Coordinates of C-alpha atoms in Angstrom, one line a residue:
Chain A
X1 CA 0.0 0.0 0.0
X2 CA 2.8 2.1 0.8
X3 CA 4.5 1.2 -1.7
X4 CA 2.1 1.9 -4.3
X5 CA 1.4 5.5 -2.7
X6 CA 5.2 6.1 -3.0
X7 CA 5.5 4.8 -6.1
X8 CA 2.4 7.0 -7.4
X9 CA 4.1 10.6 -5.3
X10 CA 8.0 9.6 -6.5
X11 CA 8.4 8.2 -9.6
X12 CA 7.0 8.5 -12.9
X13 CA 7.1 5.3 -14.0
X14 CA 5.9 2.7 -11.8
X15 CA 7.8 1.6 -8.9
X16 CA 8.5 -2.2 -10.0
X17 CA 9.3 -1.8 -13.2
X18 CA 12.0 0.6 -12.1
X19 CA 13.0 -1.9 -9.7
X20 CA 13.8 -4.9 -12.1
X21 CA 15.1 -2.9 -14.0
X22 CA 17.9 -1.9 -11.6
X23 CA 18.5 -5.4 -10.7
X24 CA 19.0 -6.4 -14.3
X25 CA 21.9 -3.6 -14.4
X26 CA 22.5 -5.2 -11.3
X27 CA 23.0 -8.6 -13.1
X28 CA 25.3 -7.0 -15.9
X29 CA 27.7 -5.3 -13.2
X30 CA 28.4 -8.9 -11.7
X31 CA 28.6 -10.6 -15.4
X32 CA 31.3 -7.5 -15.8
X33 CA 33.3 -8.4 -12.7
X34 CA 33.6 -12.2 -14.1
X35 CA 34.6 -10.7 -17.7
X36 CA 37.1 -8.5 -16.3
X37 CA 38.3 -10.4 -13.7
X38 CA 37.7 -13.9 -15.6
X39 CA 40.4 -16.5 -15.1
X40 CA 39.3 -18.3 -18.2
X41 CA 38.5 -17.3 -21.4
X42 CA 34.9 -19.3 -21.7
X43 CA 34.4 -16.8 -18.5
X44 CA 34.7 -14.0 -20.2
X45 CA 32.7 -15.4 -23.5
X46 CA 30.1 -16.7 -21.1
X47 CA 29.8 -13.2 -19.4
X48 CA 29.7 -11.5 -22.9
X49 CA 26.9 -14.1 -24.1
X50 CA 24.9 -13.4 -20.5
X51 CA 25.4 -9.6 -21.1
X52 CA 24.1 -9.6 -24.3
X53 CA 20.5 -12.1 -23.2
X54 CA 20.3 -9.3 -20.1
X55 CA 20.6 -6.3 -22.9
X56 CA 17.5 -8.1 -24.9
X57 CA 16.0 -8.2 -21.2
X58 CA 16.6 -5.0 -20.8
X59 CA 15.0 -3.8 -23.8
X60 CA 11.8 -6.0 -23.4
X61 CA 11.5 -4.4 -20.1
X62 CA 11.9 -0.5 -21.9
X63 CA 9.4 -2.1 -24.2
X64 CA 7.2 -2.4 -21.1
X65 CA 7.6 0.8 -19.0
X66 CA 7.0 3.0 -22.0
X67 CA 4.1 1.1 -23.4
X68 CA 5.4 -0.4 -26.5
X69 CA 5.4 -4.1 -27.1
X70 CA 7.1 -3.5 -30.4
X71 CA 10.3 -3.4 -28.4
X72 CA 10.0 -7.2 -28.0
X73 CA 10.7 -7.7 -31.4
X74 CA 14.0 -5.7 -31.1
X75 CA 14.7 -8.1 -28.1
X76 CA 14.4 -11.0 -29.9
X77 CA 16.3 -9.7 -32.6
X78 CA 19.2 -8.9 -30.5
X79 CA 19.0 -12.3 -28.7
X80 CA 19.6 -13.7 -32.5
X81 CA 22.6 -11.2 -33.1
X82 CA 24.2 -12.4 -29.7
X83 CA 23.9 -16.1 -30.6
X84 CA 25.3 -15.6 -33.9
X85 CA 28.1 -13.5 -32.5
X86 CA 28.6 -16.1 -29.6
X87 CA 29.0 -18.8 -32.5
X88 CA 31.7 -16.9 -34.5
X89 CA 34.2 -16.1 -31.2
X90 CA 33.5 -19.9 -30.2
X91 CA 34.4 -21.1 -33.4
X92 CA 37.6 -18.4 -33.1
X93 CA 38.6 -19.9 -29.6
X94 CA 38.3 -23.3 -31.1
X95 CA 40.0 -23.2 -34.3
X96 CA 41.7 -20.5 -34.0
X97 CA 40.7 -19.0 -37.4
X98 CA 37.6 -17.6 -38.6
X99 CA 37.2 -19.0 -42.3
Chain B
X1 CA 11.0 15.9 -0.6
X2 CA 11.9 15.4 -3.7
X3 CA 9.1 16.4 -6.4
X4 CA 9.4 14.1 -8.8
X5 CA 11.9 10.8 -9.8
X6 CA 12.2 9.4 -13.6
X7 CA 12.5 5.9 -13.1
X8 CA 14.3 6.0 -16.8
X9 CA 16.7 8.5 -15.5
X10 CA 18.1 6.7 -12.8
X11 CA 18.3 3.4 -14.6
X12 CA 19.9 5.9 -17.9
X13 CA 22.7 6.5 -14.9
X14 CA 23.4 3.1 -13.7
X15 CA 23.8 2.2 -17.2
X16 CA 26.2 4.9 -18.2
X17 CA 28.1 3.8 -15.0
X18 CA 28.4 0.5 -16.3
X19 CA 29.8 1.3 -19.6
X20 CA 32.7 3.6 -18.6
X21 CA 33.7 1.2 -16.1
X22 CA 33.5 -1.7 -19.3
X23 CA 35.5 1.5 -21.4
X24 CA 38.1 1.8 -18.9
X25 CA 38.4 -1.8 -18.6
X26 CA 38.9 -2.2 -22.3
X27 CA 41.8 0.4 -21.8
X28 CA 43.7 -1.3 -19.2
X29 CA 43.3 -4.8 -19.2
X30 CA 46.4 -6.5 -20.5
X31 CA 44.8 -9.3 -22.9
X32 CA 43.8 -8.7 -25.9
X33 CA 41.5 -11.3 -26.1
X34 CA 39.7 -9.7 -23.5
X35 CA 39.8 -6.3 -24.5
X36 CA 37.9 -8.0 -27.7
X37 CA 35.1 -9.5 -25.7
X38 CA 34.6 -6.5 -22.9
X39 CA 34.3 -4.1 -26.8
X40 CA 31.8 -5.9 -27.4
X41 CA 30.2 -5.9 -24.0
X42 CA 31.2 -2.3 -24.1
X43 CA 28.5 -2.3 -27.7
X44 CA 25.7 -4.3 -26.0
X45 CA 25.6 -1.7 -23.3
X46 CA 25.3 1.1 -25.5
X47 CA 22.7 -0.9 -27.6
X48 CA 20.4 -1.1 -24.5
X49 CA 21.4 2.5 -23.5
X50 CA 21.0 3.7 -27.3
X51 CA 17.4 2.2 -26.9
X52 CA 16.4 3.7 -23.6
X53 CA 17.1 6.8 -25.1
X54 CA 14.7 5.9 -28.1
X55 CA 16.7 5.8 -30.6
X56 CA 15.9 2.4 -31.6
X57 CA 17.6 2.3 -35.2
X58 CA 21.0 3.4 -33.8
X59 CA 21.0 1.2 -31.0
X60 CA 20.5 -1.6 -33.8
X61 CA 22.8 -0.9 -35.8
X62 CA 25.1 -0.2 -32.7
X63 CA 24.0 -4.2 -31.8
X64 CA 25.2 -5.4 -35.2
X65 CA 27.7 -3.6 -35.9
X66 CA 29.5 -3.0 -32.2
X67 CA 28.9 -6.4 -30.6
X68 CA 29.0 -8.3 -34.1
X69 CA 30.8 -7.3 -37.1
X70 CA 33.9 -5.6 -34.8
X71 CA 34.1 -8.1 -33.2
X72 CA 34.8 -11.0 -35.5
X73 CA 36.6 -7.9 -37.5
X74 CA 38.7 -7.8 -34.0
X75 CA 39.4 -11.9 -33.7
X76 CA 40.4 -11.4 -37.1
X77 CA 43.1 -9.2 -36.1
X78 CA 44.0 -11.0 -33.4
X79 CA 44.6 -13.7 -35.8
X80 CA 47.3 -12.1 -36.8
X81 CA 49.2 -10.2 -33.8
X82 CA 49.6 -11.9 -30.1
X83 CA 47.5 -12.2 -27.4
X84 CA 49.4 -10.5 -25.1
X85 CA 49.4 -5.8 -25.0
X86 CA 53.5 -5.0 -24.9
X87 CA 53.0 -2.9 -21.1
X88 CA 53.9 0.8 -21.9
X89 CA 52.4 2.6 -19.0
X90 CA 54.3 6.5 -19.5
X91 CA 51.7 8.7 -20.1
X92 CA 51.9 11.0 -23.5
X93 CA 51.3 14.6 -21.7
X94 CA 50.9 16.3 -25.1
X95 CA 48.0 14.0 -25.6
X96 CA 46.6 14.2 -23.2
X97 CA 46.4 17.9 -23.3
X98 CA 45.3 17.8 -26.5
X99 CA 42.5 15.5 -26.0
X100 CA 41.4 17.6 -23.0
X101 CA 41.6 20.8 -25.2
X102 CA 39.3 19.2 -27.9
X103 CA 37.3 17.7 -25.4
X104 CA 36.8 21.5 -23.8
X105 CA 36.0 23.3 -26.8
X106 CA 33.2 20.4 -27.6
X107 CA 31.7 21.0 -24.5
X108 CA 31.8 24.6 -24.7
X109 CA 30.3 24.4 -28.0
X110 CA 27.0 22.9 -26.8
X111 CA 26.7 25.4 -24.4
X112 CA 25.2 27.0 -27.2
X113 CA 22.7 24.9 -28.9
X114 CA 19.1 24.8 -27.7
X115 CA 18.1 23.2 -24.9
X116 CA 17.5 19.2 -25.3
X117 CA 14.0 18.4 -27.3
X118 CA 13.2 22.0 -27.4
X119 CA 10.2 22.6 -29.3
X120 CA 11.6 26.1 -29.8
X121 CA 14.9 24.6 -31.6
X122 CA 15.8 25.8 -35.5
X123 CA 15.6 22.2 -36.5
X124 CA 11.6 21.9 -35.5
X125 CA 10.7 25.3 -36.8
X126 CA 11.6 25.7 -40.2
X127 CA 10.3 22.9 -42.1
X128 CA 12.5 21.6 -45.3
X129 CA 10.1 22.5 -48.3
X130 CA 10.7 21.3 -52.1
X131 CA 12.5 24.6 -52.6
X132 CA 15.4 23.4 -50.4
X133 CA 16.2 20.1 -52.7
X134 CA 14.1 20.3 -55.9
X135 CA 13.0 16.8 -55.1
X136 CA 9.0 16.3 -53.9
X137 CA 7.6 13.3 -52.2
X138 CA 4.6 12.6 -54.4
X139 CA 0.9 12.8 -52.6
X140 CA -1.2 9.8 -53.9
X141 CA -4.4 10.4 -54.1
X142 CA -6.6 9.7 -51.4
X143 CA -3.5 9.1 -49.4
X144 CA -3.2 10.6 -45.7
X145 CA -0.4 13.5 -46.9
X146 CA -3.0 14.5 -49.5
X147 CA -6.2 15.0 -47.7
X148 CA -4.0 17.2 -45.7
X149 CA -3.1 19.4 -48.3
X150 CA -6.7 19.2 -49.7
X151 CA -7.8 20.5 -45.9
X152 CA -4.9 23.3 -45.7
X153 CA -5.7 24.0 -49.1
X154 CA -9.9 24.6 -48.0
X155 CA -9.0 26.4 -45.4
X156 CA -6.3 28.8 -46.4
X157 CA -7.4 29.5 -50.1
X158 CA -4.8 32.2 -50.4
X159 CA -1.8 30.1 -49.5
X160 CA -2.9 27.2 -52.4
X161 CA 0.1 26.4 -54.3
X162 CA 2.5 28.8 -52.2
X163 CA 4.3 25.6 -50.1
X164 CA 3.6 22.2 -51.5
X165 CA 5.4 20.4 -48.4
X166 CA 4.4 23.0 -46.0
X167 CA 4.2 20.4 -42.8
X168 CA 1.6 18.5 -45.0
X169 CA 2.7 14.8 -45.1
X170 CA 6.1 15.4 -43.8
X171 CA 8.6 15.9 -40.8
X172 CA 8.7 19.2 -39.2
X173 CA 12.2 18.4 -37.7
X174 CA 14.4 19.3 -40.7
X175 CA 17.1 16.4 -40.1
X176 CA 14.2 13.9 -39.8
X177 CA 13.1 15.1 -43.1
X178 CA 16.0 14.9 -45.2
X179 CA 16.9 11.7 -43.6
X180 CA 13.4 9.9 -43.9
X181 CA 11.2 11.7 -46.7
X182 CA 14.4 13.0 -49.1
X183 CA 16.2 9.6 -48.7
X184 CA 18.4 9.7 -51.8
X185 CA 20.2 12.6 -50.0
X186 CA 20.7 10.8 -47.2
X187 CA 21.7 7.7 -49.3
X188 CA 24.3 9.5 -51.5
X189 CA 26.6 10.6 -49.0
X190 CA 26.4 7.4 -46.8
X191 CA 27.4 6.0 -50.8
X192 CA 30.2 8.1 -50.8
X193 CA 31.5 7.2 -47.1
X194 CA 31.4 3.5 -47.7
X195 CA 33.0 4.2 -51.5
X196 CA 36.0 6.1 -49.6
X197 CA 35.9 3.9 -47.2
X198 CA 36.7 0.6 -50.0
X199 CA 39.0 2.6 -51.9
X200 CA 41.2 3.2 -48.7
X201 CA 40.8 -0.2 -48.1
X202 CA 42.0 -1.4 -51.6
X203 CA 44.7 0.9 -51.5
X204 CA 45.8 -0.1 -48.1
X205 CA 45.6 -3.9 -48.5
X206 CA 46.4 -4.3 -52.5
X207 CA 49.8 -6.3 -53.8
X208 CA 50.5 -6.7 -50.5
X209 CA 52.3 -10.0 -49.7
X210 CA 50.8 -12.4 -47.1
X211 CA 47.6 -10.4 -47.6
X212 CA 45.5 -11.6 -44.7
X213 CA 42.3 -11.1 -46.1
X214 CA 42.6 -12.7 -49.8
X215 CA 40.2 -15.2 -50.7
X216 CA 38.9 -14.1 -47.6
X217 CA 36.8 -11.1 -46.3
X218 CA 37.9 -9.6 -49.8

């Protein structure tokens, strides 16, 4: 109840949206500790490949504060980029080529 | 008490956070490999911030061309060099300078442009009329842009004729214009950037033994 009062007097978009999305950039700042700090390389791929699914996330969720379910097409476009690029640095690590 | 919070704001600001800590990490971290892979976490972030700032097209092509092309363009360099940044940690004071200079001036520039999404700006005020590129956008018939110059037309008989794009079917914002309704402008010079860009390329990479990229990417 509060919390809906609050949310109505503070903020002008709703309170919980506002908060997932802070946890979601509160996901990508722990997938960046891991892809700096990485001992491994397939930690630092994995992170990237994480960060990339939290970015479509991320955009689905704009999509949903500001009212436009277009955005989830953009998210699933950008989950398809990410796979695609996640393939190529794979097949980079693996073969050592990219041809 | 504070009036009023934009949720968007605050999440704009965590985000921004984020990438200059990814940007300074690209900067110092000794591997190359992952200064690769934090670019093009350093790209994603811009995507989502690129989209939270509504510009969905840039933050697209930011997407596909940040986290993917560069960074298989990237691998492919690193194909070719080691893995391993030589350490040179003296810093270039000139350069630094410079770059602060520049950076100052570009600031200070703003200062004097209008004041973000002002309706009051140039750009929204004078619309871009055929006059400006001798090029019109064709009103069909029955068409949505047409019935508006039919109603302009009704209700300012005097004006009839005068300013064929007057607002009517078209982009106030001038930039919007040129880049959506006049799009062979637009296209031309985005023609000539990626022509100069393959030329510099040719010249750059042609007769060159050991090319990396024959048979390859070119």
């Amino acid at each position: 109840m509060i919390l809906a009062q609050l949310s109505t007097q503070l903020f002008t978009t709703d309170l919980p949206t506002l908060i997932g999305g802070l946890v979601l950039l509160l996901g990508v700042l722990l997938l960046l500790v891991r892809a700096i700090a990485g001992p491994t390389t397939y930690d630092r791929i994995l992170a990237m490949n994480s960060i990339g699914t939290k970015t479509a996330l991320f955009v689905a969720l704009l999509g949903f504060i500001t009212k436009r379910p277009a955005f989830l097409d953009i998210a699933l476009c950008y989950a398809i980029l990410n796979f695609l690029g996640t393939i190529a640095i794979l097949k980079f690590v693996r073969y050592r080529r990219l041809s | 008490m504070i009036a009023n919070i934009n949720g968007i704001l605050i999440i704009d600001l965590v985000l921004l956070t984020l990438v200059i800590i990814t940007a300074v990490a690209v900067v110092e971290v000794r591997n190359l490999f992952s200064a690769v892979i934090l670019a093009g976490i350093y790209s994603l972030l811009m995507a989502a911030f690129w989209t939270s700032m509504d510009a969905v097209d840039v933050a697209y092509t930011e997407a596909a061309v940040g986290a993917g092309i560069s960074t298989i363009l990237l691998l492919g360099a690193l194909v070719l060099t080691g893995t391993q940044e030589t350490v040179r940690r003296a810093v270039h004071w000139p350069a630094l300078l410079a770059c602060v200079l520049v950076g100052g001036l570009l600031i200070f520039g703003t200062l004097d442009m209008p004041k973000f999404g002002s309706p009051n700006a140039p750009a929204q005020q004078h619309p871009i009329y055929h006059g400006f590129t001798k090029q019109n956008v064709p009103k069909a018939e029955g068409g949505k842009s047409a019935e508006d110059v039919y109603a302009y037309n009704t209700l300012h008989p005097e004006d009839a004729g005068k300013h064929p794009d007057y607002f009517h079917g078209h982009v106030p914002n001038q930039v919007t214009s040129v880049i959506v309704s006049y799009r062979a402008l637009d296209t031309m010079f985005e023609t000539a950037v990626i022509f100069t860009a393959a030329m510099a390329m040719i010249v750059l990479l042609r007769g060159r033994r050991g090319n990396p990229l024959k048979g390859g990417l070119l």
